CSV table of C-alpha atoms in Angstrom, one decimal:
chain,number,residue,atom,x,y,z
A,1,GLN,CA,48.3,126.0,15.8
A,2,VAL,CA,45.9,128.3,17.4
A,3,GLN,CA,43.3,130.9,16.5
A,4,LEU,CA,41.9,133.5,18.9
A,5,VAL,CA,38.6,135.7,18.0
A,6,GLU,CA,37.5,138.2,20.0
A,7,SER,CA,33.9,138.6,21.4
A,8,GLY,CA,31.9,141.1,23.4
A,9,GLY,CA,33.1,145.1,22.7
A,10,GLY,CA,30.6,148.0,21.9
A,11,LEU,CA,29.8,151.4,22.6
A,12,VAL,CA,29.2,151.6,26.7
A,13,GLN,CA,29.2,154.6,29.1
A,14,SER,CA,31.8,155.6,31.2
A,15,GLY,CA,30.8,154.3,34.4
A,16,ASP,CA,29.9,150.9,32.5
A,17,SER,CA,31.7,147.3,32.8
A,18,LEU,CA,32.1,145.7,29.4
A,19,ARG,CA,33.1,141.6,30.0
A,20,LEU,CA,35.4,140.2,26.5
A,21,SER,CA,36.3,136.5,26.0
A,22,CYS,CA,38.6,135.1,23.2
A,23,ALA,CA,37.6,132.4,22.0
A,24,ALA,CA,40.4,129.7,21.2
A,25,SER,CA,40.2,126.8,18.7
A,26,GLY,CA,43.4,124.6,16.7
A,27,ARG,CA,44.8,123.3,20.2
A,28,THR,CA,43.4,123.6,23.7
A,29,LEU,CA,45.2,126.8,25.0
A,30,ARG,CA,46.5,125.4,28.4
A,31,ARG,CA,50.0,125.1,27.7
A,32,TYR,CA,49.8,128.8,26.7
A,33,ALA,CA,49.9,132.2,29.1
A,34,MET,CA,47.3,134.4,28.0
A,35,GLY,CA,47.8,138.7,27.4
A,36,TRP,CA,44.6,140.7,26.6
A,37,PHE,CA,45.7,143.8,25.0
A,38,ARG,CA,44.2,147.8,23.1
A,39,GLN,CA,45.5,149.7,20.2
A,40,ALA,CA,44.0,153.3,19.9
A,41,PRO,CA,44.1,155.4,16.9
A,42,GLY,CA,48.3,156.7,16.4
A,43,LYS,CA,49.2,154.6,19.5
A,44,GLU,CA,51.1,151.7,20.1
A,45,ARG,CA,50.0,148.0,21.6
A,46,GLU,CA,49.6,148.3,24.6
A,47,PHE,CA,49.7,146.8,27.2
A,48,VAL,CA,46.3,145.8,29.6
A,49,GLY,CA,47.0,142.3,32.1
A,50,ALA,CA,48.3,138.7,31.4
A,51,ILE,CA,47.1,135.4,33.1
A,52,ASN,CA,49.3,132.4,32.9
A,53,THR,CA,49.1,128.9,31.3
A,54,SER,CA,47.2,127.4,34.4
A,55,GLY,CA,45.4,130.6,35.6
A,56,ASP,CA,45.7,131.7,39.2
A,57,ILE,CA,48.4,133.9,38.5
A,58,THR,CA,47.3,137.2,36.2
A,59,TYR,CA,48.9,140.8,36.1
A,60,ASN,CA,47.5,144.0,35.4
A,61,ALA,CA,48.6,147.5,33.7
A,62,ASP,CA,48.3,149.8,36.0
A,63,SER,CA,46.4,151.7,34.4
A,64,VAL,CA,43.6,149.1,34.3
A,65,LYS,CA,44.5,147.6,37.7
A,66,GLY,CA,41.2,147.2,40.2
A,67,ARG,CA,39.9,148.1,37.4
A,68,PHE,CA,40.0,144.4,35.5
A,69,THR,CA,40.1,141.6,36.3
A,70,ILE,CA,41.4,138.4,33.7
A,71,SER,CA,40.1,134.8,33.9
A,72,ARG,CA,40.2,131.5,31.5
A,73,ASP,CA,38.6,128.3,31.2
A,74,ASN,CA,40.6,126.2,30.2
A,75,ALA,CA,38.3,123.5,29.5
A,76,LYS,CA,36.3,125.4,27.7
A,77,ASN,CA,39.4,127.0,25.4
A,78,THR,CA,38.3,131.7,26.8
A,79,VAL,CA,39.4,134.3,28.3
A,80,ASP,CA,38.0,136.8,29.3
A,81,LEU,CA,38.2,140.2,30.4
A,82,GLN,CA,35.8,142.1,33.1
A,83,MET,CA,36.5,145.2,32.8
A,84,ASN,CA,34.6,147.2,35.6
A,85,SER,CA,34.3,151.3,36.2
A,86,LEU,CA,34.7,152.2,32.2
A,87,LYS,CA,36.4,155.4,30.9
A,88,PRO,CA,37.0,157.2,27.9
A,89,GLU,CA,40.4,156.5,27.5
A,90,ASP,CA,39.6,153.3,27.4
A,91,THR,CA,38.6,153.1,24.3
A,92,ALA,CA,41.1,151.4,21.8
A,93,VAL,CA,40.8,147.7,19.9
A,94,TYR,CA,40.6,145.3,22.1
A,95,TYR,CA,43.3,142.0,21.0
A,96,CYS,CA,43.9,138.8,23.5
A,97,ALA,CA,47.3,136.7,22.3
A,98,ALA,CA,48.7,133.4,23.4
A,99,GLY,CA,52.4,133.3,24.1
A,100,SER,CA,54.6,133.7,27.4
A,101,TYR,CA,53.7,135.0,29.7
A,102,SER,CA,54.9,138.6,29.1
A,103,THR,CA,53.7,142.6,29.7
A,104,ASN,CA,55.6,142.6,26.6
A,105,ARG,CA,53.9,142.3,23.1
A,106,TYR,CA,56.2,140.6,21.5
A,107,ASP,CA,56.1,137.3,23.6
A,108,TYR,CA,53.1,136.4,21.7
A,109,THR,CA,52.8,134.5,19.3
A,110,TYR,CA,48.9,134.0,17.8
A,111,TRP,CA,46.3,136.8,18.4
A,112,GLY,CA,42.9,137.7,17.5
A,113,GLN,CA,41.5,140.6,15.3
A,114,GLY,CA,40.4,143.1,17.6
A,115,THR,CA,36.9,143.4,19.0
A,116,GLN,CA,36.7,147.8,19.3
A,117,VAL,CA,35.2,149.4,23.1
A,118,THR,CA,33.8,152.4,22.3
A,119,VAL,CA,33.5,154.3,26.4
A,120,SER,CA,31.1,157.9,26.2
A,121,SER,CA,32.1,160.4,28.4
């Protein structure tokens, strides 16, 4: 069993940066690929980025490619999402998830409760 807790969300202005963190407990994340997803009101949960178990391979959605960076520290059992050049359309609740390396939310087993990111114009 894995428990995930996101933190670092908040209200920022367009163009600002924000770093989200996901802390795990219950079991090491070493054996899990990790993903970041986001969900805006009235929309489906959207893939943001994924990182493999060892952290040497990452993949980001086109909408955030070049702006967001996903990373992990297996020794600390954490996964981060560095968000730069934020845009209002990035506004959403951001979730971290543990599971298989995939862009599909259904391939992830464990989920955090999410953290709100709001980007003003």
